[in-house]
Amino acid sequence: MGSIYLIRHGQASFGADDYDVLSPVGIRQSEVLGEHLAQLGIRLDRCLAGDLRRQQDTARLALAAMQRAGIEVPSVETDAAFNEFDADAMIRNLLPGLLPEEPEARHILRNGTEHRSEFQRLFALLVQRWHSGEYDSNGCESWQGFVQRVENGLQRALQQASHGDNIAIFTSGGTITALLHLVTCISASQAFTLNWQIINTSLSQLKFRGREVALASFNSQAHVQLLKAPELITYR
């Protein structure tokens, strides 16, 4: 059987003008992940990443750390199917409908770094509305459209895979959530309950034989836990 390693990007720059940039913590997480993969003796046959900067940079830094440890690594192939859903567009389109119930929502969402717990609560509410399909808008990708995009990327990866390949996919939490939904057939709501637990640079593993795919492990944090560095365990 082959393996697909789903790797969430390192910590991005939450609250900054450009979220899509790894923070110093995100850079270190990516390097630590690569060192850990090298220690495990994992050799990758292919490496895929979405085209978001945080995904590409996490891949680049992790592979460079593996290479420094003497492990031969593949080049990074880009497939935008593994991009995160557009959270900003989702918020813009669904927020007006939430304001009658949550009149402070706009202020909280604009100042997330000052209201982290409330930001997460409101963001989860909006995500719930999004994946329910009851509030679909022409202004953003639907949950079903997102899942189809991710499934197309997975099928391309499987079509091009050889038996026993080790494939790394550097992606985002929402994309991993869609893949959990597809592979395990759990509901979108259940998948997003797991989503909130996915840490930056965590490692989830799928096993595949042909087109058959099964979940082998989820959200491994061993690379940061072994360092006893709690500051490297982040969720956004």
PDB file of C-alpha atoms in Angstrom, residues 97-222:
ATOM      1  CA  GLY A  97     -27.224  37.317   7.734  1.00  0.00           C
ATOM      2  CA  LEU A  98     -25.592  36.727  11.125  1.00  0.00           C
ATOM      3  CA  LEU A  99     -25.643  40.354  12.305  1.00  0.00           C
ATOM      4  CA  PRO A 100     -29.265  40.381  13.541  1.00  0.00           C
ATOM      5  CA  GLU A 101     -28.294  37.622  16.001  1.00  0.00           C
ATOM      6  CA  GLU A 102     -24.723  38.808  16.655  1.00  0.00           C
ATOM      7  CA  PRO A 103     -24.639  42.625  16.328  1.00  0.00           C
ATOM      8  CA  GLU A 104     -20.989  42.827  17.462  1.00  0.00           C
ATOM      9  CA  ALA A 105     -19.805  40.210  14.986  1.00  0.00           C
ATOM     10  CA  ARG A 106     -18.352  42.630  12.438  1.00  0.00           C
ATOM     11  CA  HIS A 107     -16.206  44.377  15.046  1.00  0.00           C
ATOM     12  CA  ILE A 108     -15.013  41.107  16.579  1.00  0.00           C
ATOM     13  CA  LEU A 109     -14.128  39.540  13.243  1.00  0.00           C
ATOM     14  CA  ARG A 110     -12.213  42.643  12.178  1.00  0.00           C
ATOM     15  CA  ASN A 111     -10.243  42.620  15.445  1.00  0.00           C
ATOM     16  CA  GLY A 112      -9.673  38.915  15.884  1.00  0.00           C
ATOM     17  CA  THR A 113      -6.339  39.191  17.672  1.00  0.00           C
ATOM     18  CA  GLU A 114      -8.048  41.134  20.470  1.00  0.00           C
ATOM     19  CA  HIS A 115     -11.039  38.779  20.726  1.00  0.00           C
ATOM     20  CA  ARG A 116      -9.618  35.349  19.933  1.00  0.00           C
ATOM     21  CA  SER A 117     -12.203  33.182  21.674  1.00  0.00           C
ATOM     22  CA  GLU A 118     -15.133  35.223  20.348  1.00  0.00           C
ATOM     23  CA  PHE A 119     -13.558  35.254  16.872  1.00  0.00           C
ATOM     24  CA  GLN A 120     -13.374  31.459  16.907  1.00  0.00           C
ATOM     25  CA  ARG A 121     -16.979  31.132  18.127  1.00  0.00           C
ATOM     26  CA  LEU A 122     -18.301  33.418  15.388  1.00  0.00           C
ATOM     27  CA  PHE A 123     -16.089  31.886  12.711  1.00  0.00           C
ATOM     28  CA  ALA A 124     -17.387  28.431  13.659  1.00  0.00           C
ATOM     29  CA  LEU A 125     -20.971  29.713  13.380  1.00  0.00           C
ATOM     30  CA  LEU A 126     -20.297  31.070   9.899  1.00  0.00           C
ATOM     31  CA  VAL A 127     -18.583  27.847   8.826  1.00  0.00           C
ATOM     32  CA  GLN A 128     -21.583  25.883  10.086  1.00  0.00           C
ATOM     33  CA  ARG A 129     -23.885  28.033   7.954  1.00  0.00           C
ATOM     34  CA  TRP A 130     -21.543  27.597   4.996  1.00  0.00           C
ATOM     35  CA  HIS A 131     -21.350  23.808   5.060  1.00  0.00           C
ATOM     36  CA  SER A 132     -25.093  23.444   5.776  1.00  0.00           C
ATOM     37  CA  GLY A 133     -25.750  24.674   2.228  1.00  0.00           C
ATOM     38  CA  GLU A 134     -28.757  26.692   3.412  1.00  0.00           C
ATOM     39  CA  TYR A 135     -26.986  30.027   2.997  1.00  0.00           C
ATOM     40  CA  ASP A 136     -25.149  29.510  -0.294  1.00  0.00           C
ATOM     41  CA  SER A 137     -24.163  32.682  -2.098  1.00  0.00           C
ATOM     42  CA  ASN A 138     -22.888  33.325  -5.595  1.00  0.00           C
ATOM     43  CA  GLY A 139     -20.075  35.324  -4.045  1.00  0.00           C
ATOM     44  CA  CYS A 140     -18.061  32.405  -2.683  1.00  0.00           C
ATOM     45  CA  GLU A 141     -17.277  28.750  -3.294  1.00  0.00           C
ATOM     46  CA  SER A 142     -19.894  26.458  -1.768  1.00  0.00           C
ATOM     47  CA  TRP A 143     -18.981  23.641   0.621  1.00  0.00           C
ATOM     48  CA  GLN A 144     -20.007  21.089  -1.994  1.00  0.00           C
ATOM     49  CA  GLY A 145     -17.926  22.887  -4.617  1.00  0.00           C
ATOM     50  CA  PHE A 146     -14.952  22.927  -2.255  1.00  0.00           C
ATOM     51  CA  VAL A 147     -15.290  19.207  -1.504  1.00  0.00           C
ATOM     52  CA  GLN A 148     -15.486  18.438  -5.230  1.00  0.00           C
ATOM     53  CA  ARG A 149     -12.351  20.491  -5.900  1.00  0.00           C
ATOM     54  CA  VAL A 150     -10.436  18.655  -3.175  1.00  0.00           C
ATOM     55  CA  GLU A 151     -11.706  15.270  -4.367  1.00  0.00           C
ATOM     56  CA  ASN A 152     -10.530  16.081  -7.896  1.00  0.00           C
ATOM     57  CA  GLY A 153      -7.056  16.812  -6.521  1.00  0.00           C
ATOM     58  CA  LEU A 154      -7.008  13.556  -4.569  1.00  0.00           C
ATOM     59  CA  GLN A 155      -8.085  11.563  -7.619  1.00  0.00           C
ATOM     60  CA  ARG A 156      -5.344  13.164  -9.728  1.00  0.00           C
ATOM     61  CA  ALA A 157      -2.777  12.228  -7.086  1.00  0.00           C
ATOM     62  CA  LEU A 158      -4.034   8.632  -7.013  1.00  0.00           C
ATOM     63  CA  GLN A 159      -4.093   8.339 -10.826  1.00  0.00           C
ATOM     64  CA  GLN A 160      -0.455   9.384 -11.021  1.00  0.00           C
ATOM     65  CA  ALA A 161       0.700   7.282  -8.059  1.00  0.00           C
ATOM     66  CA  SER A 162       2.585   4.027  -8.234  1.00  0.00           C
ATOM     67  CA  HIS A 163       2.043   1.148  -5.836  1.00  0.00           C
ATOM     68  CA  GLY A 164       3.800   1.837  -2.538  1.00  0.00           C
ATOM     69  CA  ASP A 165       4.469   5.539  -3.188  1.00  0.00           C
ATOM     70  CA  ASN A 166       4.914   7.943  -0.288  1.00  0.00           C
ATOM     71  CA  ILE A 167       3.250  11.238  -1.190  1.00  0.00           C
ATOM     72  CA  ALA A 168       3.259  14.408   0.905  1.00  0.00           C
ATOM     73  CA  ILE A 169       0.498  16.988   0.438  1.00  0.00           C
ATOM     74  CA  PHE A 170       1.161  20.347   2.085  1.00  0.00           C
ATOM     75  CA  THR A 171      -2.208  21.962   2.520  1.00  0.00           C
ATOM     76  CA  SER A 172      -4.577  23.610   5.013  1.00  0.00           C
ATOM     77  CA  GLY A 173      -6.979  22.669   7.782  1.00  0.00           C
ATOM     78  CA  GLY A 174     -10.138  23.060   5.718  1.00  0.00           C
ATOM     79  CA  THR A 175      -8.733  20.895   2.944  1.00  0.00           C
ATOM     80  CA  ILE A 176      -7.800  18.165   5.419  1.00  0.00           C
ATOM     81  CA  THR A 177     -11.345  18.442   6.808  1.00  0.00           C
ATOM     82  CA  ALA A 178     -12.811  17.919   3.332  1.00  0.00           C
ATOM     83  CA  LEU A 179     -10.587  14.869   2.851  1.00  0.00           C
ATOM     84  CA  LEU A 180     -11.686  13.425   6.222  1.00  0.00           C
ATOM     85  CA  HIS A 181     -15.284  13.919   5.115  1.00  0.00           C
ATOM     86  CA  LEU A 182     -14.586  12.168   1.802  1.00  0.00           C
ATOM     87  CA  VAL A 183     -12.483   9.286   3.091  1.00  0.00           C
ATOM     88  CA  THR A 184     -14.356   8.428   6.301  1.00  0.00           C
ATOM     89  CA  CYS A 185     -17.879   9.481   5.199  1.00  0.00           C
ATOM     90  CA  ILE A 186     -18.444  11.421   8.413  1.00  0.00           C
ATOM     91  CA  SER A 187     -20.722  14.442   8.169  1.00  0.00           C
ATOM     92  CA  ALA A 188     -19.415  17.926   7.448  1.00  0.00           C
ATOM     93  CA  SER A 189     -20.359  18.940  10.985  1.00  0.00           C
ATOM     94  CA  GLN A 190     -18.386  16.044  12.490  1.00  0.00           C
ATOM     95  CA  ALA A 191     -15.447  16.776  10.203  1.00  0.00           C
ATOM     96  CA  PHE A 192     -15.310  20.397  11.321  1.00  0.00           C
ATOM     97  CA  THR A 193     -15.429  19.313  14.961  1.00  0.00           C
ATOM     98  CA  LEU A 194     -12.144  17.560  14.192  1.00  0.00           C
ATOM     99  CA  ASN A 195     -10.929  20.542  12.155  1.00  0.00           C
ATOM    100  CA  TRP A 196     -10.648  22.758  15.223  1.00  0.00           C
ATOM    101  CA  GLN A 197      -8.141  20.264  16.694  1.00  0.00           C
ATOM    102  CA  ILE A 198      -5.717  20.279  13.735  1.00  0.00           C
ATOM    103  CA  ILE A 199      -2.461  21.966  14.737  1.00  0.00           C
ATOM    104  CA  ASN A 200      -0.050  23.696  12.407  1.00  0.00           C
ATOM    105  CA  THR A 201       2.283  21.223  10.634  1.00  0.00           C
ATOM    106  CA  SER A 202       0.396  18.246  12.064  1.00  0.00           C
ATOM    107  CA  LEU A 203       0.702  14.996  10.144  1.00  0.00           C
ATOM    108  CA  SER A 204      -2.281  12.888   9.089  1.00  0.00           C
ATOM    109  CA  GLN A 205      -1.818   9.731   7.043  1.00  0.00           C
ATOM    110  CA  LEU A 206      -3.970   8.100   4.401  1.00  0.00           C
ATOM    111  CA  LYS A 207      -3.205   4.624   3.081  1.00  0.00           C
ATOM    112  CA  PHE A 208      -4.151   3.802  -0.491  1.00  0.00           C
ATOM    113  CA  ARG A 209      -4.312   0.844  -2.844  1.00  0.00           C
ATOM    114  CA  GLY A 210      -5.359   1.901  -6.307  1.00  0.00           C
ATOM    115  CA  ARG A 211      -8.399   4.158  -5.787  1.00  0.00           C
ATOM    116  CA  GLU A 212      -9.187   2.745  -2.341  1.00  0.00           C
ATOM    117  CA  VAL A 213      -8.231   5.153   0.449  1.00  0.00           C
ATOM    118  CA  ALA A 214      -8.428   4.776   4.239  1.00  0.00           C
ATOM    119  CA  LEU A 215      -7.482   6.998   7.156  1.00  0.00           C
ATOM    120  CA  ALA A 216      -4.474   5.575   9.040  1.00  0.00           C
ATOM    121  CA  SER A 217      -3.733   8.396  11.508  1.00  0.00           C
ATOM    122  CA  PHE A 218      -4.919  11.911  12.251  1.00  0.00           C
ATOM    123  CA  ASN A 219      -3.280  15.099  13.539  1.00  0.00           C
ATOM    124  CA  SER A 220       0.000  13.623  14.782  1.00  0.00           C
ATOM    125  CA  GLN A 221       1.892  16.162  16.889  1.00  0.00           C
ATOM    126  CA  ALA A 222       4.882  14.029  17.812  1.00  0.00           C
TER     127      ALA A 222
END
